[in-house]
XYZ file of C-alpha atoms in Angstrom:
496
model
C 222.084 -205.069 51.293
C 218.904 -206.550 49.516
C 218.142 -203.356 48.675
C 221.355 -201.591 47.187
C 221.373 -205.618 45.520
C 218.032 -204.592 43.578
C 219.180 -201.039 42.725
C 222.179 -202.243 41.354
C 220.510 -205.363 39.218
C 217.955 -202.811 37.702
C 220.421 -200.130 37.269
C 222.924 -203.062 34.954
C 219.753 -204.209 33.226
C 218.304 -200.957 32.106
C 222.133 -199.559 30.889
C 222.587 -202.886 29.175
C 218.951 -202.264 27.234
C 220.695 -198.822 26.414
C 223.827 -200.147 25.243
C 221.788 -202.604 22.779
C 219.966 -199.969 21.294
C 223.436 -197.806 20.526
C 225.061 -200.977 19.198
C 221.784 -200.831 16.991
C 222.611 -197.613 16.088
C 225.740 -198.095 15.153
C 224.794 -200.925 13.020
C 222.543 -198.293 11.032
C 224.522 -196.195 10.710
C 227.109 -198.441 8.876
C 224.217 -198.860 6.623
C 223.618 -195.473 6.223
C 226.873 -194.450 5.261
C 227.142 -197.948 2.461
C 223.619 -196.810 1.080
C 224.773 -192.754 0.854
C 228.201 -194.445 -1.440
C 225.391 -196.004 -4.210
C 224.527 -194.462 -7.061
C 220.432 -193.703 -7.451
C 218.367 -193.475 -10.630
C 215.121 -192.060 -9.918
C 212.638 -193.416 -12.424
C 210.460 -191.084 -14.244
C 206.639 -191.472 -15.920
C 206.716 -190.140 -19.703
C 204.100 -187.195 -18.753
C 203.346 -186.892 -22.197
C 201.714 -190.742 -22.365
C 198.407 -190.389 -20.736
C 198.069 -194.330 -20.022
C 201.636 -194.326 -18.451
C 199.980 -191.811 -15.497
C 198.284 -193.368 -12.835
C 195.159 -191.468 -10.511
C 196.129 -190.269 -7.195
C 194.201 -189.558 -4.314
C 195.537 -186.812 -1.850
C 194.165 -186.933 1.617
C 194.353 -184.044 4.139
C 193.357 -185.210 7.341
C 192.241 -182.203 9.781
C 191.105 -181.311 12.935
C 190.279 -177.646 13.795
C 193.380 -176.258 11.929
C 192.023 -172.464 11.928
C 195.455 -171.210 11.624
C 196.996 -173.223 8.927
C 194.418 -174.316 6.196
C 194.513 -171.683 3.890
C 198.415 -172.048 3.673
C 197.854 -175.608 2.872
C 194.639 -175.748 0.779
C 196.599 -173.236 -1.366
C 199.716 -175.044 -1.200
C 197.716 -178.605 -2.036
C 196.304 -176.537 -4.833
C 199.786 -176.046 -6.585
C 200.995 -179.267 -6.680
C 201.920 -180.078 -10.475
C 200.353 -183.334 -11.630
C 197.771 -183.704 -14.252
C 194.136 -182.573 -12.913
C 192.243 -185.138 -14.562
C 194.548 -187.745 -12.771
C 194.068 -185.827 -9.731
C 191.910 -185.749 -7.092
C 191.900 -183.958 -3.034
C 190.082 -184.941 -0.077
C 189.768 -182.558 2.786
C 189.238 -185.137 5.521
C 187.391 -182.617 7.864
C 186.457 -184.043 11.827
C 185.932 -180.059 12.672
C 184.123 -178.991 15.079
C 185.055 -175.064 15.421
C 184.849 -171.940 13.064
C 187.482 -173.701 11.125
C 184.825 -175.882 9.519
C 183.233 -173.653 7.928
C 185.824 -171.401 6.251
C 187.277 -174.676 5.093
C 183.859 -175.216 3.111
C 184.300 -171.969 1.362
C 188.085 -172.613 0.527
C 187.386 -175.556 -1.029
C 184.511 -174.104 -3.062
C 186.680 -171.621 -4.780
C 189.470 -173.771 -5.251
C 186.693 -176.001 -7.402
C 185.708 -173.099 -9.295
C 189.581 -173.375 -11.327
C 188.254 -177.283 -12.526
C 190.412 -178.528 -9.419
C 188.821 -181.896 -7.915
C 188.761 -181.433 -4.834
C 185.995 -182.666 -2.393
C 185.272 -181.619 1.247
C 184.865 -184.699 3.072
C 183.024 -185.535 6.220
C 181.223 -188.192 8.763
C 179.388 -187.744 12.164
C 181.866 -188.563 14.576
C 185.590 -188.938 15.308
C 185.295 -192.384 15.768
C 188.844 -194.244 15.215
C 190.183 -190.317 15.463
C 192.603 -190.036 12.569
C 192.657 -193.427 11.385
C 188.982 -193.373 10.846
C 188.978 -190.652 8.874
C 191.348 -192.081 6.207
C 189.478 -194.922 6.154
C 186.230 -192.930 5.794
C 188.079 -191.271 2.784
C 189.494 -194.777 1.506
C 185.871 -195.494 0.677
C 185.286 -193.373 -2.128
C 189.058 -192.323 -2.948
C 189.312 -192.875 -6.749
C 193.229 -193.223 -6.688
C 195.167 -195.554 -7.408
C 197.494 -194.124 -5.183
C 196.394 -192.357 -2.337
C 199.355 -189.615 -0.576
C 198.717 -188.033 3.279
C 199.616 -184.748 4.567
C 198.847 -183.225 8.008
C 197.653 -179.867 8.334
C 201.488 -178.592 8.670
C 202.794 -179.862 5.560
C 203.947 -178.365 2.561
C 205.312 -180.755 -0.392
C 206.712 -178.670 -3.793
C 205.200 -178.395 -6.437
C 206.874 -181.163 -7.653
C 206.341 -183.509 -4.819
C 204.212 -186.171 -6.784
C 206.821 -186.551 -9.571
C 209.572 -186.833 -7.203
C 207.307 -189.756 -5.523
C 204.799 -191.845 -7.907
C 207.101 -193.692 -10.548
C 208.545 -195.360 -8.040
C 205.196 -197.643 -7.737
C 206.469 -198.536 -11.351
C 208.171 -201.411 -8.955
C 205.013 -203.503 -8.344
C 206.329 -204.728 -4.893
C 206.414 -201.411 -3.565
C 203.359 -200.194 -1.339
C 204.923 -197.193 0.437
C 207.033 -194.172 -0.836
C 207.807 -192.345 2.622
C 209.755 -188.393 2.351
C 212.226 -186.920 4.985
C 210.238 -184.039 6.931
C 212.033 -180.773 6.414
C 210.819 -177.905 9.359
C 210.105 -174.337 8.271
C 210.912 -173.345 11.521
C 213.985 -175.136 12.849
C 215.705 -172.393 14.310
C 212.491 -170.555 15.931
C 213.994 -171.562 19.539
C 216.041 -174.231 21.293
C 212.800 -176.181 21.523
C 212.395 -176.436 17.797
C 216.390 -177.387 17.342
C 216.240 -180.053 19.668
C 212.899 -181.302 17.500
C 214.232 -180.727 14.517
C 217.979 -182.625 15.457
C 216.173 -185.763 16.654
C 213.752 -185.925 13.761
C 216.397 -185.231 10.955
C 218.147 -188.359 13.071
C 215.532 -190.298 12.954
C 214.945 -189.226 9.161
C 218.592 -189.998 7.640
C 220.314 -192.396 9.896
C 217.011 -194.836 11.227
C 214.641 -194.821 7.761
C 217.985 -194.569 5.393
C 220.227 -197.257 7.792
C 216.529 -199.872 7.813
C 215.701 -199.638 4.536
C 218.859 -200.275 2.796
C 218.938 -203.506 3.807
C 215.055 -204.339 3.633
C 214.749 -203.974 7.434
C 211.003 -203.255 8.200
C 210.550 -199.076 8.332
C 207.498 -196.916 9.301
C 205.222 -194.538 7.248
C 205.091 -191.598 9.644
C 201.966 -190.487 9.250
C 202.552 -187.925 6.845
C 204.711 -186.688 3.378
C 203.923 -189.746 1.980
C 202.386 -192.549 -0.565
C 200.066 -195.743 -0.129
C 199.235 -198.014 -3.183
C 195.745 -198.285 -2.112
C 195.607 -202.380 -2.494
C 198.418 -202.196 0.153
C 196.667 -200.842 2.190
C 193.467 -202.960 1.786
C 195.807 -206.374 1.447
C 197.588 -204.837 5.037
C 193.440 -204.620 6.668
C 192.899 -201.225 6.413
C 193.407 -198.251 8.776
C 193.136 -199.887 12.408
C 192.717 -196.865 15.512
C 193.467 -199.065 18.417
C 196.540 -197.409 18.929
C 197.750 -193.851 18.942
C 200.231 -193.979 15.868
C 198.004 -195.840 13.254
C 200.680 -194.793 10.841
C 203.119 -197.586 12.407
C 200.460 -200.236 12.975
C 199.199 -200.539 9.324
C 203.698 -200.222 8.516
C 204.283 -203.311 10.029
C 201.074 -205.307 9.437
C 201.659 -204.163 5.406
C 205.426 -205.405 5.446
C 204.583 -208.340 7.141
C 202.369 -208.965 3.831
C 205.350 -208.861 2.266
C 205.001 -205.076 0.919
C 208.181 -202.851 0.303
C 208.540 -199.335 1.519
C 210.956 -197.263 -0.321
C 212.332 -194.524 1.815
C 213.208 -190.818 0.137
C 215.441 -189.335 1.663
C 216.058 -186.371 -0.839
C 212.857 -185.228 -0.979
C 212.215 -183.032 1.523
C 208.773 -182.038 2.524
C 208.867 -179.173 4.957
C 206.280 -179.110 7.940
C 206.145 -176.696 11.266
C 207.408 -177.847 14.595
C 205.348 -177.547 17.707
C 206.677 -173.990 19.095
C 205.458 -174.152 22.544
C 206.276 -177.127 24.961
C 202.921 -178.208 25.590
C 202.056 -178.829 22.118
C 204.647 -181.114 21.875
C 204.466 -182.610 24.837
C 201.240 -183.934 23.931
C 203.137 -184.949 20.687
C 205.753 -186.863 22.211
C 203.304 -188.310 24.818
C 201.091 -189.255 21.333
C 204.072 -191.437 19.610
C 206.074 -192.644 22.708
C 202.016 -194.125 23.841
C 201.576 -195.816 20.276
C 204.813 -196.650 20.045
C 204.701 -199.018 23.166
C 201.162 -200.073 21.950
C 202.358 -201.580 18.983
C 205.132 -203.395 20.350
C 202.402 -204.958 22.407
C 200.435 -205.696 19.617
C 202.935 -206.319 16.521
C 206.143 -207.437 17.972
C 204.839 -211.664 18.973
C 203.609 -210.931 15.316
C 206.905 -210.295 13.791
C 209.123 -212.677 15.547
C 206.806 -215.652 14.830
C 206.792 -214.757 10.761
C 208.754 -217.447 8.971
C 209.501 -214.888 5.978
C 211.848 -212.306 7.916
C 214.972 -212.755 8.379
C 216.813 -213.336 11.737
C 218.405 -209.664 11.749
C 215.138 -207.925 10.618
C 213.118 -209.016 13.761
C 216.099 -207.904 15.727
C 215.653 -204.547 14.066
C 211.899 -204.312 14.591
C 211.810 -205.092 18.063
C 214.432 -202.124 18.911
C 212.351 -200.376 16.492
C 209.253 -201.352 18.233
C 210.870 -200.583 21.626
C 212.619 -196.916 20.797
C 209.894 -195.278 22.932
C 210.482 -197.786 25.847
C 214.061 -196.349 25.798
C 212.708 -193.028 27.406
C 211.922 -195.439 30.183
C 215.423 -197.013 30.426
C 217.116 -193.506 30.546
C 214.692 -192.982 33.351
C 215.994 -195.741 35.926
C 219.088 -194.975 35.165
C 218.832 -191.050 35.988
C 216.823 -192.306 38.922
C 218.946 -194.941 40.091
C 222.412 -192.986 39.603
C 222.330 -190.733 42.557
C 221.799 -193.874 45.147
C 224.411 -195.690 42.772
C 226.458 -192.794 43.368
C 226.288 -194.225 47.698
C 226.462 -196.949 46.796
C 229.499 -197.035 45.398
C 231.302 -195.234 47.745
C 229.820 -197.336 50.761
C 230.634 -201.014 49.456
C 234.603 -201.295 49.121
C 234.474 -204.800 47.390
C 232.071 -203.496 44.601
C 234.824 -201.026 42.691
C 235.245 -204.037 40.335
C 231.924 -203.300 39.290
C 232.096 -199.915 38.314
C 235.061 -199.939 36.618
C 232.756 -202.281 34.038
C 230.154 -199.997 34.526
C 231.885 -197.076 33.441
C 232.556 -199.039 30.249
C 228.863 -198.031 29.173
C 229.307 -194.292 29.095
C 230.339 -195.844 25.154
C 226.600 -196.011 24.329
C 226.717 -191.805 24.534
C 229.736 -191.859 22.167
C 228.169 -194.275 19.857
C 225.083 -192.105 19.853
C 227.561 -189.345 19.290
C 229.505 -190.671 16.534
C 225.967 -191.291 15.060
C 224.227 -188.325 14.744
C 227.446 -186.299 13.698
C 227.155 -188.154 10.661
C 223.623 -187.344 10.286
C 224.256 -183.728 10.777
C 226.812 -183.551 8.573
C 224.359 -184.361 6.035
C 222.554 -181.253 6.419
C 224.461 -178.300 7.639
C 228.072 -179.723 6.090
C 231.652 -181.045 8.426
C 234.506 -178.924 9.506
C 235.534 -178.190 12.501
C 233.356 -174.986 13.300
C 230.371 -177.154 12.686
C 231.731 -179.851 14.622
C 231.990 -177.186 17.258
C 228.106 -176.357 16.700
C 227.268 -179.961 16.860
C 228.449 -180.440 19.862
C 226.998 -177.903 21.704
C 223.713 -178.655 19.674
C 224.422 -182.631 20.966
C 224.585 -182.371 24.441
C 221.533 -180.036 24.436
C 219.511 -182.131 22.793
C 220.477 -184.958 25.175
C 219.464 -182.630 28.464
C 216.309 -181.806 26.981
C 215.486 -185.630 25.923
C 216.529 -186.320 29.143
C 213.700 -183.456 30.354
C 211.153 -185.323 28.977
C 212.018 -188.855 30.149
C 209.455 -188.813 33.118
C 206.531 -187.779 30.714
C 207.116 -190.333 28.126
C 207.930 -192.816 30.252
C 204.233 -192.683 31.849
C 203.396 -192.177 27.797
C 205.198 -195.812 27.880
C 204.131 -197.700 30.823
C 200.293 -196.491 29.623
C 201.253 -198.155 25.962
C 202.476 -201.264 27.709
C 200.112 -201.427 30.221
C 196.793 -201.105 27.578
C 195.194 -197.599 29.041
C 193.722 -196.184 26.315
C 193.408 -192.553 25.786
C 192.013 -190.132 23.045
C 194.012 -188.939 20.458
C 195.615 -185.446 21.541
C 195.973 -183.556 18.274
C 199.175 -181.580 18.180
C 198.481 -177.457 17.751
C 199.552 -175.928 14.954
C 200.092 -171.899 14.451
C 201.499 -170.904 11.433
C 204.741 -169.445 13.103
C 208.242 -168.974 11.645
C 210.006 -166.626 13.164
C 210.477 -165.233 17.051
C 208.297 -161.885 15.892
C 205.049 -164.095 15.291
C 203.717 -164.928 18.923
C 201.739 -168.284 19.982
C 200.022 -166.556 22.748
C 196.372 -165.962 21.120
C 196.218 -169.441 19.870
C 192.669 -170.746 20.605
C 193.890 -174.513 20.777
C 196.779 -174.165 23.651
C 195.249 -175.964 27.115
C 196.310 -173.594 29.868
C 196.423 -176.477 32.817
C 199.419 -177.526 34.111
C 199.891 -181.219 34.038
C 200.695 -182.680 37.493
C 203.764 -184.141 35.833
C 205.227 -180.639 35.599
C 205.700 -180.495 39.656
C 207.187 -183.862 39.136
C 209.504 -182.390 36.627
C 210.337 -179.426 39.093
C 211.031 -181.873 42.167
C 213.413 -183.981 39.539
C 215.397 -180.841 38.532
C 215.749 -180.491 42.560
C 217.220 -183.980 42.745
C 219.866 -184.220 40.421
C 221.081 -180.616 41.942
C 221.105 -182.796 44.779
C 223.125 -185.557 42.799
C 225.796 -182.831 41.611
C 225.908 -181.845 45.332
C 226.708 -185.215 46.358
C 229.636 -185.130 43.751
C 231.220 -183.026 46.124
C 230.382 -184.565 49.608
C 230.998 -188.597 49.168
C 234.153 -190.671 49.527
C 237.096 -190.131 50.998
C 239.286 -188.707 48.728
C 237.601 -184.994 47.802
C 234.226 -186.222 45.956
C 232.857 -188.423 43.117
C 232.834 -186.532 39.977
C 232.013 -189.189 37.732
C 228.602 -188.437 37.241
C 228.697 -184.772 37.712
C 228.128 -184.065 34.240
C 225.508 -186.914 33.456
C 224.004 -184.832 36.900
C 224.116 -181.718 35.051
C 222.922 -182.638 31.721
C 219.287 -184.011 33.794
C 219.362 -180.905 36.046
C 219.546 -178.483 33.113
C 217.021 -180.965 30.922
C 214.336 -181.018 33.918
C 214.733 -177.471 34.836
C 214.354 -176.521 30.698
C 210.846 -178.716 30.556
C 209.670 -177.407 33.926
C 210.189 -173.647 33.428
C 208.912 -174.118 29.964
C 206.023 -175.732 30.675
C 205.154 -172.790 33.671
C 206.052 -170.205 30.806
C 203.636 -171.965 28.345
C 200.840 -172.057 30.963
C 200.484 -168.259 31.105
């Protein structure tokens, strides 16, 4: 009995972790849908009075991005802001035929008066982080806006963004990511469905109510002092972009989050790329909980509710490793009750917590809504768009979970650039691209053996208890059959 006593403590503590983090949800989203009823002004600059126009500094930072520079070097090279107040650093740590090609880009593009420098050090020391900071030390902006290699802001983008540094308390202006290829495969809709979540309901439902939010790396605007005041660009962690976020806010800094301007970027098209995305932010995500969260909670300036945000914010990686146990622990849960008479009690309030899927439900509807409009046929479409994304998050819960427990635990690791290729559409193949690793992570076989399992688990539906089977967590069964058997095919196919 000791040990069905452990499975069943660890199994209530990690669905009572989930059932925070919904009611969390919930809470945002309640403060999504009260920020959506306000009325915005957008303030404006007077283009036509020189003084009123501050510099900017845009930094690209890239790593061998042979199939996407010229798309954004020309798209950079549109943007529409006054080129004497302008000025674009290539933040190059190449070390492929990329590098090169760049150079020559960049010289014709400062043939048309565009200032635009080609920027570059001896090593990747700090990876990312290190090379905005290497740019910080000669960027002549006041105001210094970061896009990856994928990214491609309008024309417009830095009139949409800039006057609202007219509020002197602001040091970040963050966009909502668009994707230019949402509907290349399920892959990219389940992407695409958790960031537009992640974009509307989490970054609109924080910073309505001055809860601390993340820059994301990307589509977005530092007041340079900010990020001096916040210490710089730090790379002891693997999502920089959330360390210098919190240490900033905790100076007291505002971020203002945009969500109506879009900046469209490319998802990761095959499943190893973002794999080693996911296992990139789920890593640094549990890093800086290690390293900000003691931070936050002992600040005297933030309010009781805030910190309560930012830890759940601090911890949304670690919920990978929640969802884990729980698909783990299910199938002996399953035995055990069916085995132990006296413990029914139990999961009758147990069942009580299949509420934190509805809540997450309920949620991202309203996100969804947003984008592709309500009625029932899209309600329909949701759904079916819902529970997929749910399998496949549940897919990946054994490789970000070691992403996590590596975070928490302090094993450092290099940073794993995510490949990009320049693909839209199902006619355009991936399969010649020079930056895809062709070894199969032992974490795949894992993934196979998991699938395995919970076909076990719906098997068992079938087979305990007296009265014709347990079907309670058939579907729940399903959901992490179909999810594991989606990453672990994929990742085979992606191999070849």
């Amino acid at each position: 009995m000791i040990l069905e006593s452990l499975i069943i403590i660890i199994y209530t503590i990690a669905l009572l972790l989930i059932f925070m983090y919904a009611l969390a949800q919930l809470n945002l989203l309640f403060n999504y849908l009260s920020a959506r009823k306000k009325h915005k002004n957008s303030p404006t600059f007077d283009f036509s009075k020189e003084k009123e126009i501050p510099f900017v500094t845009i930094q690209l930072p890239v790593y061998n991005e042979l199939y996407v520079m010229d798309r954004l070097l020309n798209n950079i090279a549109e943007i529409d802001y006054p080129k004497d107040k302008l000025e674009i650093q290539v933040l190059d740590d190449s070390t492929d035929e990329s590098f090169e090609e760049t150079a020559k880009h960049i010289q014709e593009l400062q043939k048309t008066g565009l200032d635009i420098q080609h920027v570059t050090r001896e090593n990747r020391e700090g990876f990312k982080a290190g090379a905005l900071k290497e740019g910080l030390k000669t960027a002549k902006g006041e105001y210094i806006a970061i896009f990856d290699a994928d990214f491609l802001p309008k024309k417009n983008w830095l009139k949409n963004t800039i006057p609202y540094f007219k509020d002197p308390e602001i040091g970040v202006v963050q966009t909502r990511w668009g994707h230019l290829n949402r509907d290349y495969s399920i892959l990219t809709r389940v992407q695409a469905f958790a960031l537009d979540a992640h974009f509307t309901l989490e970054q609109v439902g924080r910073n309505s109510k001055g809860h601390f939010i993340n820059f994301n790396g990307t589509a977005g605007v530092w007041r340079k002092e900010c990020i001096l005041d916040a210490g710089n660009w730090e790379g002891d962690t693997l999502t920089e972009d959330l360390d210098l976020s919190y240490r900033a806010q905790l100076k007291n800094w505002k971020f203002k989050f945009l969500e109506e301007v879009e900046t469209p970027a490319e998802l990761p098209v095959v499943i190893s790329a973002a794999r080693s995305q996911q296992f990139r932010w789920n890593k640094g995500g549990a890093e800086n909980f290690q390293k900000m969260a003691w931070r936050v909670f002992k600040s005297p300036d933030i309010p009781f509710k805030t910190k309560i945000h930012s830890f759940l914010h601090l911890l949304n990686s670690t919920m990978f490793l929640n969802i884990f146990i729980v698909a783990i622990l299910s199938i002996p849960m399953l035995y055990i009750k069916n085995e132990y008479e006296h413990l029914k009690m139990y999961f009758y309030v147990m069942s009580f917590f299949v509420a934190s899927t509805i809540i997450f439900f309920i949620c991202y509807w309203f996100t969804y809504k947003v984008i592709y409009g309500g009625g029932f046929k899209h309600f329909l479409k949701y759904s079916a768009m819902f529970f997929t994304f749910f399998s496949v998050a549940m897919g990946f819960s054994l490789h970000n979970s070691i992403a996590v427990l590596e975070g928490h635990f302090g094993k450092k690791s290099e940073f794993i650039r995510t490949p990009k290729f320049n693909i839209s559409n199902l006619k355009e193949s991936w399969k010649g691209n020079k930056y895809l690793t062709k070894n199969i992570s032992p974490n795949v076989i894992f993934e196979g053996v998991l699938m395995l399992y919970f076909a076990f688990g719906m098997y068992s539906a079938f087979v305990v208890g007296d009265q014709g089977g347990d079907f309670g967590l058939f579907p729940f069964h399903l959901m992490l059959f179909l999810g594991f058997g989606f990453v672990f095919f994929s990742s085979l196919k992606s191999s070849h």
